[in-house]
Amino acid sequence: MSNLINLAKPTDMSTGFTDFFDSIGMTGAGLVTKGVAAVIAVIAVGMLLKLSSNPKEALRKGSMAIGTLFVAVILALYGNTLFSTVTDAEPTPATTQSPDSNDSGN
């Protein structure tokens, strides 16, 4: 008789991508944010690899590439927080009305 040791609990993946995203701890929107950051990072690295031998032009293009890479890193680290403030906005107390308020101005 063999002793089998379970290293991980079984996971039911019958509902497809929803279970997969739950298992990795990321939503679909978070995955898109990381994907956009990865594409921007690849563009920035491509910009760094295409620097010319002219020092003035290389300094200008290199600084733009470093700035693009910085934007990609910030988007990868804080993208979920940045985009969640836009999509999950709740009304402020000044814009909500109570049911017993009178709109006639009296």
Short mmCIF file of C-alpha atoms in Angstrom, two decimals:
data_model
loop_
_atom_site.label_atom_id
_atom_site.label_comp_id
_atom_site.label_asym_id
_atom_site.label_seq_id
_atom_site.Cartn_x
_atom_site.Cartn_y
_atom_site.Cartn_z
CA MET A 1 0.00 0.00 0.00
CA SER A 2 1.36 3.40 -0.92
CA ASN A 3 1.16 6.51 1.21
CA LEU A 4 0.10 9.44 -0.94
CA ILE A 5 0.61 12.91 0.44
CA ASN A 6 -1.59 15.68 -0.88
CA LEU A 7 0.48 18.79 -1.36
CA ALA A 8 -2.48 20.95 -2.41
CA LYS A 9 -6.19 20.75 -1.88
CA PRO A 10 -8.28 19.95 -4.94
CA THR A 11 -9.90 22.94 -6.63
CA ASP A 12 -13.14 22.80 -8.60
CA MET A 13 -12.59 24.64 -11.88
CA SER A 14 -15.99 23.82 -13.35
CA THR A 15 -17.02 27.45 -13.92
CA GLY A 16 -13.97 28.25 -16.04
CA PHE A 17 -12.16 31.56 -15.91
CA THR A 18 -13.93 32.79 -12.77
CA ASP A 19 -12.44 29.95 -10.75
CA PHE A 20 -9.04 30.45 -12.36
CA PHE A 21 -8.94 34.16 -11.52
CA ASP A 22 -10.09 33.41 -7.98
CA SER A 23 -7.33 30.84 -7.57
CA ILE A 24 -4.58 33.27 -8.58
CA GLY A 25 -6.15 36.09 -6.59
CA MET A 26 -6.72 38.43 -9.49
CA THR A 27 -9.77 39.77 -11.26
CA GLY A 28 -10.13 40.12 -14.99
CA ALA A 29 -9.64 43.89 -14.71
CA GLY A 30 -6.43 43.35 -12.72
CA LEU A 31 -5.15 41.00 -15.38
CA VAL A 32 -5.85 43.60 -18.08
CA THR A 33 -4.05 46.26 -16.03
CA LYS A 34 -0.97 44.03 -15.68
CA GLY A 35 -1.12 43.24 -19.41
CA VAL A 36 -1.21 46.92 -20.35
CA ALA A 37 1.75 47.58 -18.04
CA ALA A 38 3.67 44.71 -19.63
CA VAL A 39 3.03 46.04 -23.15
CA ILE A 40 4.18 49.53 -22.13
CA ALA A 41 7.31 48.03 -20.55
CA VAL A 42 8.13 46.13 -23.76
CA ILE A 43 7.71 49.35 -25.75
CA ALA A 44 10.04 51.18 -23.34
CA VAL A 45 12.72 48.49 -23.60
CA GLY A 46 12.42 48.65 -27.39
CA MET A 47 12.91 52.40 -27.22
CA LEU A 48 16.06 51.91 -25.10
CA LEU A 49 17.49 49.41 -27.58
CA LYS A 50 17.02 51.79 -30.53
CA LEU A 51 19.18 54.64 -29.20
CA SER A 52 21.40 56.36 -31.74
CA SER A 53 25.08 57.25 -31.51
CA ASN A 54 24.33 60.99 -31.51
CA PRO A 55 24.67 61.98 -27.82
CA LYS A 56 22.06 64.74 -27.88
CA GLU A 57 19.43 62.59 -29.58
CA ALA A 58 20.32 59.56 -27.45
CA LEU A 59 19.86 61.58 -24.26
CA ARG A 60 16.45 62.82 -25.39
CA LYS A 61 15.19 59.42 -26.55
CA GLY A 62 16.71 57.64 -23.56
CA SER A 63 15.00 59.94 -21.10
CA MET A 64 11.66 59.37 -22.84
CA ALA A 65 12.22 55.62 -22.67
CA ILE A 66 13.09 55.78 -18.95
CA GLY A 67 9.95 57.85 -18.34
CA THR A 68 7.85 55.31 -20.25
CA LEU A 69 9.36 52.50 -18.22
CA PHE A 70 8.58 54.41 -15.01
CA VAL A 71 4.94 54.77 -16.09
CA ALA A 72 4.77 51.02 -16.78
CA VAL A 73 6.16 50.18 -13.33
CA ILE A 74 3.74 52.54 -11.57
CA LEU A 75 0.84 51.11 -13.58
CA ALA A 76 1.87 47.56 -12.69
CA LEU A 77 2.18 48.37 -8.97
CA TYR A 78 -0.76 50.71 -8.45
CA GLY A 79 -2.98 50.19 -11.52
CA ASN A 80 -5.75 48.37 -9.66
CA THR A 81 -5.97 51.16 -7.10
CA LEU A 82 -5.88 53.89 -9.73
CA PHE A 83 -8.60 52.36 -11.88
CA SER A 84 -10.80 51.26 -8.97
CA THR A 85 -11.18 54.88 -7.86
CA VAL A 86 -12.68 55.67 -11.27
CA THR A 87 -14.97 52.66 -11.69
CA ASP A 88 -16.21 52.12 -8.13
CA ALA A 89 -17.04 55.72 -7.32
CA GLU A 90 -19.84 56.22 -4.82
CA PRO A 91 -22.04 59.31 -4.68
CA THR A 92 -20.96 61.98 -2.26
CA PRO A 93 -23.37 63.05 0.52
CA ALA A 94 -23.89 66.42 -1.19
CA THR A 95 -25.39 64.76 -4.29
CA THR A 96 -27.76 62.43 -2.48
CA GLN A 97 -31.18 63.52 -1.28
CA SER A 98 -33.09 62.21 1.68
CA PRO A 99 -36.61 60.91 0.92
CA ASP A 100 -38.24 63.45 3.24
CA SER A 101 -36.61 66.51 1.65
CA ASN A 102 -38.93 69.04 0.05
CA ASP A 103 -37.94 70.24 -3.43
CA SER A 104 -40.58 73.00 -3.56
CA GLY A 105 -38.26 75.50 -1.84
CA ASN A 106 -40.53 76.10 1.20
#
